[in-house]
Amino acid sequence: MQQNKSGLLPKWLFLSTTLHLIFIISQLYFPYVKTEPSVVICSTILCCIKLVGIKRMGSCLFYLVVAIATGIDVGFFVWFGVKKIVNMNWCLFEVILGVLTLGWMVFLYPYYLMDENINDRKKDE
């Protein structure tokens, strides 16, 4: 059984993804906000994928899944912003948050990879 990674990155990813999911779903229930169902469906699916990946953050594959889902989410919001499906402020917020998260993940990836290699060596001994 793999352990969850300690550190601030998994906590940040879990918190930001959960808040993002709550915000996206709440958009359906605000009568004064017009949100396309495609935005809600795409973002909800990607948030659920990220939450599953965060839970299994000890594996490089799941780390990659979280990074790809975050990148796709940023790409969708750029596309939704260009097509004027979502408000430009919301689009900019999501893109900035996603780019910062991806940058943080890329910066910390060697730490997680090194930690996984050390754990694999301990299991072999």
PDB file of C-alpha atoms in Angstrom:
ATOM      1  CA  MET A   1       0.000   0.000   0.000  1.00  0.00           C
ATOM      2  CA  GLN A   2       1.397   3.374  -0.961  1.00  0.00           C
ATOM      3  CA  GLN A   3       1.484   6.234   1.459  1.00  0.00           C
ATOM      4  CA  ASN A   4       0.261   9.685   0.686  1.00  0.00           C
ATOM      5  CA  LYS A   5       3.077  12.127   0.140  1.00  0.00           C
ATOM      6  CA  SER A   6       3.748  14.577   2.888  1.00  0.00           C
ATOM      7  CA  GLY A   7       4.371  18.176   2.076  1.00  0.00           C
ATOM      8  CA  LEU A   8       2.461  21.193   0.969  1.00  0.00           C
ATOM      9  CA  LEU A   9       1.900  20.279  -2.691  1.00  0.00           C
ATOM     10  CA  PRO A  10      -0.644  17.453  -2.150  1.00  0.00           C
ATOM     11  CA  LYS A  11      -2.490  19.560   0.424  1.00  0.00           C
ATOM     12  CA  TRP A  12      -2.562  22.529  -1.962  1.00  0.00           C
ATOM     13  CA  LEU A  13      -3.747  20.371  -4.846  1.00  0.00           C
ATOM     14  CA  PHE A  14      -6.496  18.798  -2.737  1.00  0.00           C
ATOM     15  CA  LEU A  15      -7.672  22.142  -1.351  1.00  0.00           C
ATOM     16  CA  SER A  16      -7.612  24.015  -4.656  1.00  0.00           C
ATOM     17  CA  THR A  17      -9.269  21.161  -6.561  1.00  0.00           C
ATOM     18  CA  THR A  18     -12.002  20.732  -3.948  1.00  0.00           C
ATOM     19  CA  LEU A  19     -12.730  24.471  -3.877  1.00  0.00           C
ATOM     20  CA  HIS A  20     -12.707  24.564  -7.675  1.00  0.00           C
ATOM     21  CA  LEU A  21     -15.169  21.662  -7.809  1.00  0.00           C
ATOM     22  CA  ILE A  22     -17.480  23.324  -5.271  1.00  0.00           C
ATOM     23  CA  PHE A  23     -17.321  26.599  -7.219  1.00  0.00           C
ATOM     24  CA  ILE A  24     -18.048  24.900 -10.549  1.00  0.00           C
ATOM     25  CA  ILE A  25     -21.019  22.954  -9.205  1.00  0.00           C
ATOM     26  CA  SER A  26     -22.380  26.007  -7.392  1.00  0.00           C
ATOM     27  CA  GLN A  27     -22.434  27.881 -10.719  1.00  0.00           C
ATOM     28  CA  LEU A  28     -25.389  25.717 -11.734  1.00  0.00           C
ATOM     29  CA  TYR A  29     -27.503  26.975  -8.847  1.00  0.00           C
ATOM     30  CA  PHE A  30     -26.900  30.715  -9.138  1.00  0.00           C
ATOM     31  CA  PRO A  31     -29.758  32.137 -11.218  1.00  0.00           C
ATOM     32  CA  TYR A  32     -27.851  35.317 -12.088  1.00  0.00           C
ATOM     33  CA  VAL A  33     -24.812  33.482 -13.468  1.00  0.00           C
ATOM     34  CA  LYS A  34     -25.085  31.898 -16.897  1.00  0.00           C
ATOM     35  CA  THR A  35     -22.744  28.942 -17.085  1.00  0.00           C
ATOM     36  CA  GLU A  36     -22.649  26.586 -20.025  1.00  0.00           C
ATOM     37  CA  PRO A  37     -23.222  22.932 -19.126  1.00  0.00           C
ATOM     38  CA  SER A  38     -20.126  22.005 -21.150  1.00  0.00           C
ATOM     39  CA  VAL A  39     -17.953  24.078 -18.797  1.00  0.00           C
ATOM     40  CA  VAL A  40     -19.459  22.392 -15.757  1.00  0.00           C
ATOM     41  CA  ILE A  41     -19.159  18.885 -17.203  1.00  0.00           C
ATOM     42  CA  CYS A  42     -15.552  19.277 -18.412  1.00  0.00           C
ATOM     43  CA  SER A  43     -14.346  20.914 -15.218  1.00  0.00           C
ATOM     44  CA  THR A  44     -16.164  18.443 -12.971  1.00  0.00           C
ATOM     45  CA  ILE A  45     -14.678  15.443 -14.769  1.00  0.00           C
ATOM     46  CA  LEU A  46     -11.179  16.919 -14.655  1.00  0.00           C
ATOM     47  CA  CYS A  47     -11.538  17.822 -10.968  1.00  0.00           C
ATOM     48  CA  CYS A  48     -12.630  14.272 -10.150  1.00  0.00           C
ATOM     49  CA  ILE A  49      -9.647  12.875 -12.081  1.00  0.00           C
ATOM     50  CA  LYS A  50      -7.337  15.209 -10.171  1.00  0.00           C
ATOM     51  CA  LEU A  51      -8.838  14.215  -6.818  1.00  0.00           C
ATOM     52  CA  VAL A  52      -8.305  10.517  -7.584  1.00  0.00           C
ATOM     53  CA  GLY A  53      -4.750  11.258  -8.713  1.00  0.00           C
ATOM     54  CA  ILE A  54      -3.998  13.323  -5.619  1.00  0.00           C
ATOM     55  CA  LYS A  55      -5.134  10.483  -3.389  1.00  0.00           C
ATOM     56  CA  ARG A  56      -2.523   8.217  -5.028  1.00  0.00           C
ATOM     57  CA  MET A  57       0.191  10.873  -5.303  1.00  0.00           C
ATOM     58  CA  GLY A  58       2.942   8.373  -4.378  1.00  0.00           C
ATOM     59  CA  SER A  59       3.061   6.997  -7.899  1.00  0.00           C
ATOM     60  CA  CYS A  60       4.714   8.899 -10.752  1.00  0.00           C
ATOM     61  CA  LEU A  61       1.884   7.810 -13.047  1.00  0.00           C
ATOM     62  CA  PHE A  62      -0.720   9.479 -10.866  1.00  0.00           C
ATOM     63  CA  TYR A  63       1.506  12.545 -10.498  1.00  0.00           C
ATOM     64  CA  LEU A  64       1.542  12.740 -14.283  1.00  0.00           C
ATOM     65  CA  VAL A  65      -2.249  12.258 -14.421  1.00  0.00           C
ATOM     66  CA  VAL A  66      -2.761  15.201 -12.050  1.00  0.00           C
ATOM     67  CA  ALA A  67      -0.396  17.382 -14.101  1.00  0.00           C
ATOM     68  CA  ILE A  68      -2.085  16.460 -17.395  1.00  0.00           C
ATOM     69  CA  ALA A  69      -5.575  17.034 -15.960  1.00  0.00           C
ATOM     70  CA  THR A  70      -4.471  20.453 -14.681  1.00  0.00           C
ATOM     71  CA  GLY A  71      -2.989  21.306 -18.081  1.00  0.00           C
ATOM     72  CA  ILE A  72      -6.145  20.217 -19.902  1.00  0.00           C
ATOM     73  CA  ASP A  73      -8.258  22.259 -17.485  1.00  0.00           C
ATOM     74  CA  VAL A  74      -6.135  25.340 -18.230  1.00  0.00           C
ATOM     75  CA  GLY A  75      -6.445  24.635 -21.953  1.00  0.00           C
ATOM     76  CA  PHE A  76     -10.221  24.334 -21.690  1.00  0.00           C
ATOM     77  CA  PHE A  77     -10.491  27.630 -19.848  1.00  0.00           C
ATOM     78  CA  VAL A  78      -8.333  29.372 -22.451  1.00  0.00           C
ATOM     79  CA  TRP A  79     -10.605  27.960 -25.147  1.00  0.00           C
ATOM     80  CA  PHE A  80     -13.758  28.873 -23.181  1.00  0.00           C
ATOM     81  CA  GLY A  81     -12.372  32.395 -22.693  1.00  0.00           C
ATOM     82  CA  VAL A  82     -11.564  32.830 -26.389  1.00  0.00           C
ATOM     83  CA  LYS A  83     -15.029  31.598 -27.368  1.00  0.00           C
ATOM     84  CA  LYS A  84     -16.569  33.963 -24.748  1.00  0.00           C
ATOM     85  CA  ILE A  85     -18.279  31.028 -23.018  1.00  0.00           C
ATOM     86  CA  VAL A  86     -17.011  32.116 -19.596  1.00  0.00           C
ATOM     87  CA  ASN A  87     -16.281  35.520 -18.121  1.00  0.00           C
ATOM     88  CA  MET A  88     -12.768  36.752 -18.914  1.00  0.00           C
ATOM     89  CA  ASN A  89     -11.999  37.377 -15.221  1.00  0.00           C
ATOM     90  CA  TRP A  90     -12.911  33.798 -14.354  1.00  0.00           C
ATOM     91  CA  CYS A  91     -10.838  32.579 -17.300  1.00  0.00           C
ATOM     92  CA  LEU A  92      -7.788  34.592 -16.209  1.00  0.00           C
ATOM     93  CA  PHE A  93      -8.129  33.402 -12.608  1.00  0.00           C
ATOM     94  CA  GLU A  94      -8.312  29.746 -13.666  1.00  0.00           C
ATOM     95  CA  VAL A  95      -5.396  30.076 -16.087  1.00  0.00           C
ATOM     96  CA  ILE A  96      -3.157  31.837 -13.550  1.00  0.00           C
ATOM     97  CA  LEU A  97      -4.043  29.314 -10.843  1.00  0.00           C
ATOM     98  CA  GLY A  98      -3.439  26.402 -13.212  1.00  0.00           C
ATOM     99  CA  VAL A  99      -0.114  27.734 -14.488  1.00  0.00           C
ATOM    100  CA  LEU A 100       1.126  28.365 -10.938  1.00  0.00           C
ATOM    101  CA  THR A 101       0.061  24.867  -9.908  1.00  0.00           C
ATOM    102  CA  LEU A 102       1.739  23.292 -12.937  1.00  0.00           C
ATOM    103  CA  GLY A 103       4.889  25.311 -12.296  1.00  0.00           C
ATOM    104  CA  TRP A 104       4.946  24.179  -8.698  1.00  0.00           C
ATOM    105  CA  MET A 105       4.428  20.568  -9.769  1.00  0.00           C
ATOM    106  CA  VAL A 106       7.238  20.737 -12.337  1.00  0.00           C
ATOM    107  CA  PHE A 107       9.551  22.358  -9.802  1.00  0.00           C
ATOM    108  CA  LEU A 108       8.837  19.677  -7.169  1.00  0.00           C
ATOM    109  CA  TYR A 109       8.735  16.692  -9.543  1.00  0.00           C
ATOM    110  CA  PRO A 110      12.410  15.722  -8.982  1.00  0.00           C
ATOM    111  CA  TYR A 111      11.779  15.640  -5.213  1.00  0.00           C
ATOM    112  CA  TYR A 112       8.864  13.234  -5.604  1.00  0.00           C
ATOM    113  CA  LEU A 113      10.741  11.121  -8.144  1.00  0.00           C
ATOM    114  CA  MET A 114      13.819  10.946  -5.900  1.00  0.00           C
ATOM    115  CA  ASP A 115      11.664  10.060  -2.883  1.00  0.00           C
ATOM    116  CA  GLU A 116       9.975   7.258  -4.850  1.00  0.00           C
ATOM    117  CA  ASN A 117      13.352   5.835  -5.936  1.00  0.00           C
ATOM    118  CA  ILE A 118      14.582   5.841  -2.328  1.00  0.00           C
ATOM    119  CA  ASN A 119      11.417   4.055  -1.195  1.00  0.00           C
ATOM    120  CA  ASP A 120      11.805   1.463  -3.988  1.00  0.00           C
ATOM    121  CA  ARG A 121      15.396   0.763  -2.907  1.00  0.00           C
ATOM    122  CA  LYS A 122      14.299   0.283   0.702  1.00  0.00           C
ATOM    123  CA  LYS A 123      11.674  -2.240  -0.419  1.00  0.00           C
ATOM    124  CA  ASP A 124      14.267  -4.181  -2.436  1.00  0.00           C
ATOM    125  CA  GLU A 125      16.598  -4.542   0.545  1.00  0.00           C
TER     126      GLU A 125
END
